[in-house]
mmCIF file of C-alpha atoms and ligand atoms in Angstrom:
data_model
loop_
_atom_site.group_PDB
_atom_site.id
_atom_site.type_symbol
_atom_site.label_atom_id
_atom_site.label_comp_id
_atom_site.label_asym_id
_atom_site.label_seq_id
_atom_site.Cartn_x
_atom_site.Cartn_y
_atom_site.Cartn_z
ATOM 1 C CA MET A 27 71.717 119.189 121.845
ATOM 2 C CA THR A 28 70.961 116.594 124.856
ATOM 3 C CA ASP A 29 72.910 117.108 128.057
ATOM 4 C CA GLY A 30 75.406 119.178 125.991
ATOM 5 C CA ARG A 31 75.553 116.493 123.301
ATOM 6 C CA VAL A 32 75.266 117.559 119.765
ATOM 7 C CA GLY A 33 72.667 115.354 117.947
ATOM 8 C CA PRO A 34 71.626 115.173 114.212
ATOM 9 C CA VAL A 35 70.625 118.095 112.156
ATOM 10 C CA VAL A 36 66.893 118.807 112.973
ATOM 11 C CA ALA A 37 64.910 117.525 110.352
ATOM 12 C CA SER A 38 61.875 119.885 110.902
ATOM 13 C CA VAL A 39 64.420 122.911 110.440
ATOM 14 C CA VAL A 40 66.609 121.589 107.671
ATOM 15 C CA PRO A 41 65.044 119.139 105.408
ATOM 16 C CA ARG A 42 66.587 115.687 105.347
ATOM 17 C CA PHE A 43 67.793 115.961 101.637
ATOM 18 C CA ALA A 44 69.504 119.045 102.323
ATOM 19 C CA GLY A 45 73.119 119.311 103.392
ATOM 20 C CA PRO A 46 76.264 117.027 103.390
ATOM 21 C CA ALA A 47 75.412 113.383 104.465
ATOM 22 C CA THR A 48 77.384 112.646 107.529
ATOM 23 C CA PHE A 49 75.987 109.462 108.960
ATOM 24 C CA ALA A 50 72.539 110.150 110.474
ATOM 25 C CA ARG A 51 73.414 113.887 109.747
ATOM 26 C CA LEU A 52 75.516 113.747 113.055
ATOM 27 C CA PRO A 53 78.123 116.479 113.515
ATOM 28 C CA ARG A 54 81.697 115.876 112.265
ATOM 29 C CA ILE A 55 84.394 115.119 114.848
ATOM 30 C CA ASP A 56 85.945 118.302 114.351
ATOM 31 C CA GLU A 57 82.660 119.964 115.587
ATOM 32 C CA VAL A 58 82.677 118.645 119.016
ATOM 33 C CA SER A 59 85.261 118.190 121.837
ATOM 34 C CA ASP A 60 84.185 115.053 123.726
ATOM 35 C CA VAL A 61 83.476 112.145 121.710
ATOM 36 C CA ASP A 62 81.978 108.526 122.638
ATOM 37 C CA VAL A 63 81.701 106.900 119.410
ATOM 38 C CA ALA A 64 83.330 107.945 116.075
ATOM 39 C CA VAL A 65 81.514 106.539 112.900
ATOM 40 C CA THR A 66 84.262 106.355 110.111
ATOM 41 C CA GLY A 67 84.278 104.965 106.782
ATOM 42 C CA VAL A 68 87.049 102.997 104.980
ATOM 43 C CA PRO A 69 86.469 102.988 101.256
ATOM 44 C CA PHE A 70 88.633 100.020 100.502
ATOM 45 C CA ASP A 71 87.789 97.091 98.210
ATOM 46 C CA GLY A 72 91.225 95.502 97.267
ATOM 47 C CA GLY A 73 90.724 92.335 99.108
ATOM 48 C CA VAL A 74 87.402 90.953 97.307
ATOM 49 C CA SER A 75 87.149 87.732 95.530
ATOM 50 C CA PHE A 76 84.140 88.406 93.225
ATOM 51 C CA ARG A 77 82.337 91.571 92.552
ATOM 52 C CA PRO A 78 84.258 94.955 93.473
ATOM 53 C CA GLY A 79 82.605 98.191 94.586
ATOM 54 C CA ALA A 80 82.696 98.036 98.220
ATOM 55 C CA ARG A 81 85.001 101.073 98.101
ATOM 56 C CA PHE A 82 81.992 103.143 97.478
ATOM 57 C CA GLY A 83 80.102 101.769 100.604
ATOM 58 C CA PRO A 84 80.917 104.322 103.024
ATOM 59 C CA ALA A 85 79.379 107.201 101.052
ATOM 60 C CA HIS A 86 76.457 105.186 100.079
ATOM 61 C CA VAL A 87 75.668 104.146 103.626
ATOM 62 C CA ARG A 88 75.763 107.719 104.940
ATOM 63 C CA GLU A 89 73.533 109.050 101.850
ATOM 64 C CA SER A 90 71.210 106.103 102.801
ATOM 65 C CA SER A 91 71.248 107.078 106.671
ATOM 66 C CA ARG A 92 69.349 110.389 106.143
ATOM 67 C CA LEU A 93 66.141 109.349 107.309
ATOM 68 C CA LEU A 94 67.119 107.800 110.672
ATOM 69 C CA ARG A 95 65.265 109.564 113.713
ATOM 70 C CA PRO A 96 66.911 110.208 116.921
ATOM 71 C CA TYR A 97 64.529 107.820 119.279
ATOM 72 C CA ASN A 98 64.593 104.114 118.861
ATOM 73 C CA PRO A 99 61.438 102.870 120.317
ATOM 74 C CA ALA A 100 62.294 99.353 120.125
ATOM 75 C CA LEU A 101 65.062 99.963 122.884
ATOM 76 C CA ASP A 102 63.483 103.143 124.462
ATOM 77 C CA VAL A 103 66.633 104.924 123.854
ATOM 78 C CA ALA A 104 67.645 107.784 122.084
ATOM 79 C CA PRO A 105 71.498 106.816 121.388
ATOM 80 C CA PHE A 106 72.691 110.340 120.238
ATOM 81 C CA GLY A 107 71.258 111.677 123.530
ATOM 82 C CA ARG A 108 73.291 108.891 125.623
ATOM 83 C CA LEU A 109 76.186 108.900 123.673
ATOM 84 C CA GLN A 110 78.137 111.701 121.502
ATOM 85 C CA VAL A 111 78.182 110.095 118.221
ATOM 86 C CA VAL A 112 80.095 111.944 115.425
ATOM 87 C CA ASP A 113 81.142 111.260 111.728
ATOM 88 C CA ALA A 114 84.925 110.994 111.783
ATOM 89 C CA GLY A 115 85.045 110.850 107.762
ATOM 90 C CA ASP A 116 86.816 108.271 105.779
ATOM 91 C CA ILE A 117 90.387 106.634 106.838
ATOM 92 C CA ALA A 118 92.066 107.336 103.202
ATOM 93 C CA VAL A 119 93.627 104.093 102.422
ATOM 94 C CA ASN A 120 95.900 102.815 99.473
ATOM 95 C CA PRO A 121 93.851 101.277 96.871
ATOM 96 C CA PHE A 122 97.004 99.578 95.084
ATOM 97 C CA SER A 123 98.403 97.940 98.030
ATOM 98 C CA ILE A 124 96.418 95.721 100.396
ATOM 99 C CA ASP A 125 99.403 95.582 103.035
ATOM 100 C CA ALA A 126 99.525 99.380 102.871
ATOM 101 C CA ALA A 127 95.991 99.827 103.045
ATOM 102 C CA VAL A 128 95.737 97.521 106.056
ATOM 103 C CA ALA A 129 98.444 99.235 108.004
ATOM 104 C CA GLU A 130 96.671 102.654 107.252
ATOM 105 C CA VAL A 131 93.406 101.255 108.403
ATOM 106 C CA GLU A 132 95.170 100.281 112.051
ATOM 107 C CA ALA A 133 96.930 103.382 112.404
ATOM 108 C CA GLY A 134 93.917 105.477 111.539
ATOM 109 C CA ALA A 135 91.946 103.297 113.962
ATOM 110 C CA ASP A 136 94.518 104.127 116.809
ATOM 111 C CA ALA A 137 94.460 107.620 115.957
ATOM 112 C CA LEU A 138 90.654 107.832 116.431
ATOM 113 C CA LEU A 139 90.772 105.736 119.484
ATOM 114 C CA GLU A 140 92.700 108.414 121.144
ATOM 115 C CA ARG A 141 89.658 110.717 120.720
ATOM 116 C CA ALA A 142 86.677 108.398 120.814
ATOM 117 C CA GLY A 143 85.773 105.360 123.157
ATOM 118 C CA ARG A 144 84.400 103.341 120.496
ATOM 119 C CA LEU A 145 84.554 103.104 116.807
ATOM 120 C CA LEU A 146 81.794 102.012 114.367
ATOM 121 C CA THR A 147 83.220 101.385 110.796
ATOM 122 C CA LEU A 148 81.604 101.360 107.450
ATOM 123 C CA GLY A 149 83.243 99.422 104.965
ATOM 124 C CA GLY A 150 84.690 98.598 102.563
ATOM 125 C CA ASP A 151 85.363 94.952 102.192
ATOM 126 C CA HIS A 152 85.637 92.613 104.976
ATOM 127 C CA THR A 153 89.496 92.532 104.951
ATOM 128 C CA ILE A 154 89.412 95.902 107.085
ATOM 129 C CA ALA A 155 88.135 93.944 110.133
ATOM 130 C CA LEU A 156 91.568 92.486 110.502
ATOM 131 C CA PRO A 157 93.314 95.696 111.226
ATOM 132 C CA LEU A 158 90.388 96.996 113.190
ATOM 133 C CA LEU A 159 90.802 94.081 115.450
ATOM 134 C CA ARG A 160 94.631 94.644 115.834
ATOM 135 C CA SER A 161 93.834 98.105 116.880
ATOM 136 C CA LEU A 162 91.042 97.021 119.343
ATOM 137 C CA ALA A 163 93.036 93.982 120.710
ATOM 138 C CA ARG A 164 95.875 96.410 121.610
ATOM 139 C CA ARG A 165 93.625 98.068 124.115
ATOM 140 C CA HIS A 166 91.264 95.393 125.314
ATOM 141 C CA GLY A 167 93.121 92.163 124.979
ATOM 142 C CA PRO A 168 91.604 89.455 122.904
ATOM 143 C CA VAL A 169 88.050 90.105 121.925
ATOM 144 C CA ALA A 170 84.781 87.856 121.448
ATOM 145 C CA VAL A 171 83.881 88.523 117.930
ATOM 146 C CA VAL A 172 80.074 88.090 116.861
ATOM 147 C CA HIS A 173 80.347 87.758 113.138
ATOM 148 C CA PHE A 174 77.317 88.124 110.828
ATOM 149 C CA ASP A 175 77.963 86.812 107.352
ATOM 150 C CA ALA A 176 76.951 84.302 104.820
ATOM 151 C CA HIS A 177 80.612 83.362 104.668
ATOM 152 C CA LEU A 178 83.082 82.025 107.297
ATOM 153 C CA ASP A 179 85.824 84.209 106.536
ATOM 154 C CA THR A 180 88.130 81.923 108.110
ATOM 155 C CA TRP A 181 89.717 80.628 104.800
ATOM 156 C CA ASP A 182 93.395 80.477 104.505
ATOM 157 C CA THR A 183 94.362 82.402 101.245
ATOM 158 C CA TYR A 184 93.214 83.241 97.755
ATOM 159 C CA PHE A 185 95.589 83.069 95.084
ATOM 160 C CA GLY A 186 98.353 82.943 97.747
ATOM 161 C CA ALA A 187 97.272 86.287 99.316
ATOM 162 C CA ALA A 188 96.826 85.771 103.116
ATOM 163 C CA THR A 189 94.932 89.027 103.547
ATOM 164 C CA THR A 190 91.826 89.117 101.827
ATOM 165 C CA HIS A 191 87.928 89.368 102.611
ATOM 166 C CA GLY A 192 87.777 85.621 102.944
ATOM 167 C CA THR A 193 90.567 85.503 105.552
ATOM 168 C CA PRO A 194 90.424 88.248 107.942
ATOM 169 C CA PHE A 195 89.150 86.044 111.027
ATOM 170 C CA ARG A 196 91.751 83.152 110.459
ATOM 171 C CA ARG A 197 94.548 85.931 110.603
ATOM 172 C CA ALA A 198 92.866 87.397 113.617
ATOM 173 C CA SER A 199 92.652 84.106 115.289
ATOM 174 C CA GLU A 200 96.379 83.062 114.428
ATOM 175 C CA GLU A 201 97.394 86.389 115.796
ATOM 176 C CA GLY A 202 95.863 86.091 119.196
ATOM 177 C CA LEU A 203 93.299 88.760 118.574
ATOM 178 C CA LEU A 204 90.262 86.934 119.301
ATOM 179 C CA ASP A 205 89.225 85.055 122.572
ATOM 180 C CA ARG A 206 88.586 81.778 120.961
ATOM 181 C CA SER A 207 86.158 80.765 123.784
ATOM 182 C CA GLY A 208 83.850 83.685 122.984
ATOM 183 C CA CYS A 209 83.498 83.763 119.187
ATOM 184 C CA LEU A 210 80.638 82.787 116.851
ATOM 185 C CA HIS A 211 79.394 83.292 113.467
ATOM 186 C CA VAL A 212 75.707 84.064 112.571
ATOM 187 C CA GLY A 213 73.809 83.381 109.195
ATOM 188 C CA ILE A 214 76.322 81.094 107.683
ATOM 189 C CA ARG A 215 75.042 79.482 104.535
ATOM 190 C CA GLY A 216 75.800 78.408 101.230
ATOM 191 C CA PRO A 217 78.281 76.089 99.405
ATOM 192 C CA LEU A 218 81.811 75.983 100.913
ATOM 193 C CA TYR A 219 85.002 74.560 99.330
ATOM 194 C CA ASP A 220 85.443 71.515 101.691
ATOM 195 C CA ALA A 221 84.036 69.916 105.013
ATOM 196 C CA ALA A 222 87.346 70.704 106.382
ATOM 197 C CA ASP A 223 86.428 74.307 106.316
ATOM 198 C CA LEU A 224 84.139 73.822 109.121
ATOM 199 C CA ALA A 225 86.586 71.852 111.265
ATOM 200 C CA ASP A 226 89.214 74.574 110.606
ATOM 201 C CA ASP A 227 86.640 77.185 111.413
ATOM 202 C CA ALA A 228 85.937 75.409 115.073
ATOM 203 C CA GLU A 229 89.522 75.105 115.505
ATOM 204 C CA LEU A 230 89.839 78.699 115.092
ATOM 205 C CA GLY A 231 87.501 79.564 118.040
ATOM 206 C CA PHE A 232 84.068 79.868 116.189
ATOM 207 C CA GLN A 233 80.661 78.335 116.850
ATOM 208 C CA ILE A 234 78.017 78.729 114.183
ATOM 209 C CA VAL A 235 74.499 79.715 114.067
ATOM 210 C CA HIS A 236 73.551 78.689 110.462
ATOM 211 C CA ALA A 237 71.019 80.723 108.412
ATOM 212 C CA ARG A 238 68.948 77.525 108.150
ATOM 213 C CA GLU A 239 68.620 77.510 112.111
ATOM 214 C CA MET A 240 66.917 80.903 112.309
ATOM 215 C CA GLU A 241 63.618 79.711 111.836
ATOM 216 C CA ALA A 242 63.768 77.036 114.585
ATOM 217 C CA LEU A 243 65.769 79.031 117.118
ATOM 218 C CA GLY A 244 64.027 82.409 116.465
ATOM 219 C CA THR A 245 65.631 85.933 117.166
ATOM 220 C CA PRO A 246 65.262 85.480 120.832
ATOM 221 C CA GLY A 247 67.053 81.862 120.666
ATOM 222 C CA VAL A 248 69.917 83.241 118.724
ATOM 223 C CA VAL A 249 70.343 86.390 121.128
ATOM 224 C CA GLU A 250 70.429 83.832 123.890
ATOM 225 C CA ARG A 251 73.188 81.572 122.008
ATOM 226 C CA VAL A 252 75.293 84.850 121.528
ATOM 227 C CA ARG A 253 74.842 86.050 125.071
ATOM 228 C CA ALA A 254 75.822 82.875 126.493
ATOM 229 C CA ARG A 255 78.860 82.339 124.247
ATOM 230 C CA VAL A 256 80.273 86.070 124.706
ATOM 231 C CA GLN A 257 79.117 86.718 128.239
ATOM 232 C CA ASP A 258 80.967 89.517 129.833
ATOM 233 C CA ARG A 259 83.863 89.626 127.355
ATOM 234 C CA PRO A 260 84.847 92.548 125.460
ATOM 235 C CA VAL A 261 82.681 92.136 122.247
ATOM 236 C CA TYR A 262 83.248 93.242 118.525
ATOM 237 C CA VAL A 263 80.518 92.777 116.202
ATOM 238 C CA SER A 264 81.329 92.565 112.597
ATOM 239 C CA VAL A 265 78.062 92.866 110.268
ATOM 240 C CA ASP A 266 79.030 91.650 106.489
ATOM 241 C CA ILE A 267 75.607 92.885 104.918
ATOM 242 C CA ASP A 268 75.610 89.781 102.961
ATOM 243 C CA VAL A 269 74.290 87.944 105.913
ATOM 244 C CA LEU A 270 70.920 89.458 104.600
ATOM 245 C CA ASP A 271 69.158 87.386 101.948
ATOM 246 C CA PRO A 272 69.935 89.246 98.583
ATOM 247 C CA ALA A 273 66.269 90.293 98.585
ATOM 248 C CA PHE A 274 67.012 92.711 101.362
ATOM 249 C CA ALA A 275 70.875 93.367 100.089
ATOM 250 C CA PRO A 276 71.198 93.066 96.685
ATOM 251 C CA GLY A 277 74.213 95.456 96.578
ATOM 252 C CA THR A 278 77.111 93.272 97.777
ATOM 253 C CA GLY A 279 79.989 91.636 96.316
ATOM 254 C CA THR A 280 79.643 87.919 97.268
ATOM 255 C CA PRO A 281 75.575 87.234 97.534
ATOM 256 C CA GLU A 282 74.270 84.000 98.461
ATOM 257 C CA SER A 283 70.667 82.831 98.651
ATOM 258 C CA GLY A 284 68.528 81.915 101.650
ATOM 259 C CA GLY A 285 69.691 84.670 104.097
ATOM 260 C CA LEU A 286 68.053 86.582 107.092
ATOM 261 C CA LEU A 287 65.520 89.195 106.641
ATOM 262 C CA SER A 288 66.523 92.726 107.887
ATOM 263 C CA ARG A 289 64.120 92.461 110.625
ATOM 264 C CA GLU A 290 65.844 89.425 112.088
ATOM 265 C CA LEU A 291 69.105 91.188 111.930
ATOM 266 C CA LEU A 292 68.276 94.334 113.501
ATOM 267 C CA ALA A 293 66.290 92.385 116.312
ATOM 268 C CA LEU A 294 69.441 90.442 117.044
ATOM 269 C CA LEU A 295 71.404 93.622 116.937
ATOM 270 C CA ARG A 296 69.085 95.181 119.635
ATOM 271 C CA GLY A 297 69.641 92.002 121.667
ATOM 272 C CA PHE A 298 73.002 92.955 122.558
ATOM 273 C CA ALA A 299 72.313 95.807 124.397
ATOM 274 C CA GLY A 300 74.001 95.311 127.886
ATOM 275 C CA LEU A 301 77.041 93.437 126.626
ATOM 276 C CA ASN A 302 80.427 94.874 126.531
ATOM 277 C CA LEU A 303 80.317 96.403 123.062
ATOM 278 C CA VAL A 304 83.859 97.694 122.259
ATOM 279 C CA GLY A 305 83.533 98.237 118.515
ATOM 280 C CA ALA A 306 81.552 97.358 115.425
ATOM 281 C CA ASP A 307 81.627 97.279 111.514
ATOM 282 C CA VAL A 308 79.159 97.147 108.731
ATOM 283 C CA VAL A 309 80.873 96.084 105.600
ATOM 284 C CA GLU A 310 80.427 94.732 102.117
ATOM 285 C CA VAL A 311 77.980 97.205 100.763
ATOM 286 C CA ALA A 312 78.640 97.587 97.010
ATOM 287 C CA PRO A 313 76.374 100.243 95.767
ATOM 288 C CA ALA A 314 76.637 99.635 91.927
ATOM 289 C CA TYR A 315 74.610 96.314 92.520
ATOM 290 C CA ASP A 316 72.197 98.097 94.998
ATOM 291 C CA HIS A 317 68.705 99.597 93.722
ATOM 292 C CA ALA A 318 66.682 102.377 95.728
ATOM 293 C CA GLU A 319 69.263 101.953 98.458
ATOM 294 C CA ILE A 320 67.700 98.923 99.526
ATOM 295 C CA THR A 321 71.047 97.802 100.943
ATOM 296 C CA GLY A 322 72.411 101.059 102.083
ATOM 297 C CA ILE A 323 69.075 101.399 104.023
ATOM 298 C CA ALA A 324 69.705 98.088 105.710
ATOM 299 C CA ALA A 325 73.238 98.929 106.510
ATOM 300 C CA ALA A 326 72.350 102.325 108.003
ATOM 301 C CA HIS A 327 69.687 100.559 110.093
ATOM 302 C CA ALA A 328 72.214 97.973 111.328
ATOM 303 C CA ALA A 329 74.449 100.695 112.118
ATOM 304 C CA TYR A 330 71.738 102.666 114.090
ATOM 305 C CA GLU A 331 70.719 99.516 116.190
ATOM 306 C CA LEU A 332 74.407 98.905 116.803
ATOM 307 C CA LEU A 333 74.802 102.405 118.082
ATOM 308 C CA SER A 334 71.525 102.079 119.925
ATOM 309 C CA ALA A 335 72.662 98.783 121.887
ATOM 310 C CA MET A 336 75.862 100.614 122.819
ATOM 311 C CA ALA A 337 73.794 103.420 124.227
ATOM 312 C CA ARG A 338 71.271 101.142 126.126
ATOM 313 C CA THR A 339 73.569 99.617 128.586
ATOM 314 C CA GLU A 340 70.997 97.573 130.455
ATOM 315 C CA THR A 341 69.904 94.212 129.112
ATOM 316 C CA PRO A 342 66.505 94.650 127.500
HETATM 317 N N1 LIG B 406 83.617 88.251 103.066
HETATM 318 C C1 LIG B 406 82.772 88.028 102.209
HETATM 319 N N2 LIG B 406 81.644 88.993 101.821
HETATM 320 N N3 LIG B 406 83.009 87.311 101.055
HETATM 321 C C2 LIG B 406 83.971 86.303 101.127
HETATM 322 C C3 LIG B 406 83.940 85.101 100.079
HETATM 323 C C4 LIG B 406 85.227 84.381 99.670
HETATM 324 C C5 LIG B 406 84.993 83.730 98.665
HETATM 325 O O1 LIG B 406 85.093 84.166 97.610
HETATM 326 O O2 LIG B 406 85.022 82.420 98.787
HETATM 327 ZN ZN1 LIG B 407 82.534 88.642 105.140
HETATM 328 ZN ZN1 LIG B 408 80.109 87.711 103.346
#
């Protein structure tokens, strides 16, 4: 307990490897009355274009989060002491219908936002960002999206399907869910279908920090680019774990060589403290391709830094 908040199970009393794996061993939503941030899972991978398996992502990230500790020295913040963070379990969605699943995610997010100020969602494939943005935009109006990914995810259709993990941000932009003057991608790399992909993407409201720019800009330079772009807009941060190099995140469905180090991703997320963070996700963890929880641990730490940035409201 810190200021009446219920924190994680104390690791010196109950060993980390014992008991159920809620995210960071936090309490379940039904165990507390006031909730600041709900961590929820969406075990859905019906929108993938290549390797399946992200439906098992939420359970894997929770299992990989057992070793997280309550104090974050890099931001000088104890996120679970400043905010009541809970594990809200999974939003159960239809595995046979993308449209039904997307509607269920939106309704599930709406229901959780009745109780929690903010959601941090564990995916699931990237399709789920669309219904999450629908739910958020209803509350906040169009949001600035900071999108970490190897991929643009602003493509139009796959096999005639408009709602897939390669298309959520095109749909969101078309629907007016995004503030087109405040969005950007970080970590983009790899071959595209056509040069026009980039022109379309810019038209939809995105600037790009390419993976190949990381070294020259450095993490402080990228944080500066992001902060200058989003300013004081409501910000949604979407982390596709394939933004990391496959060396740091092998367990994902569409891996691309030449990605970010986990150290870079965590530093960037920390740099968002003080922004108006209204929600976030960590998606595309596919445990069947993971080894030794490498990807799960990276995703758990990304989620922890996002929660820390939400908790530390002052600019670092
Ligand atoms: N959102 C992720 N992870 N991948 C999108 C890849 C789309 C494609 O197959 O071209
Ligand atoms: Zn993606
Ligand atoms: Zn991706």
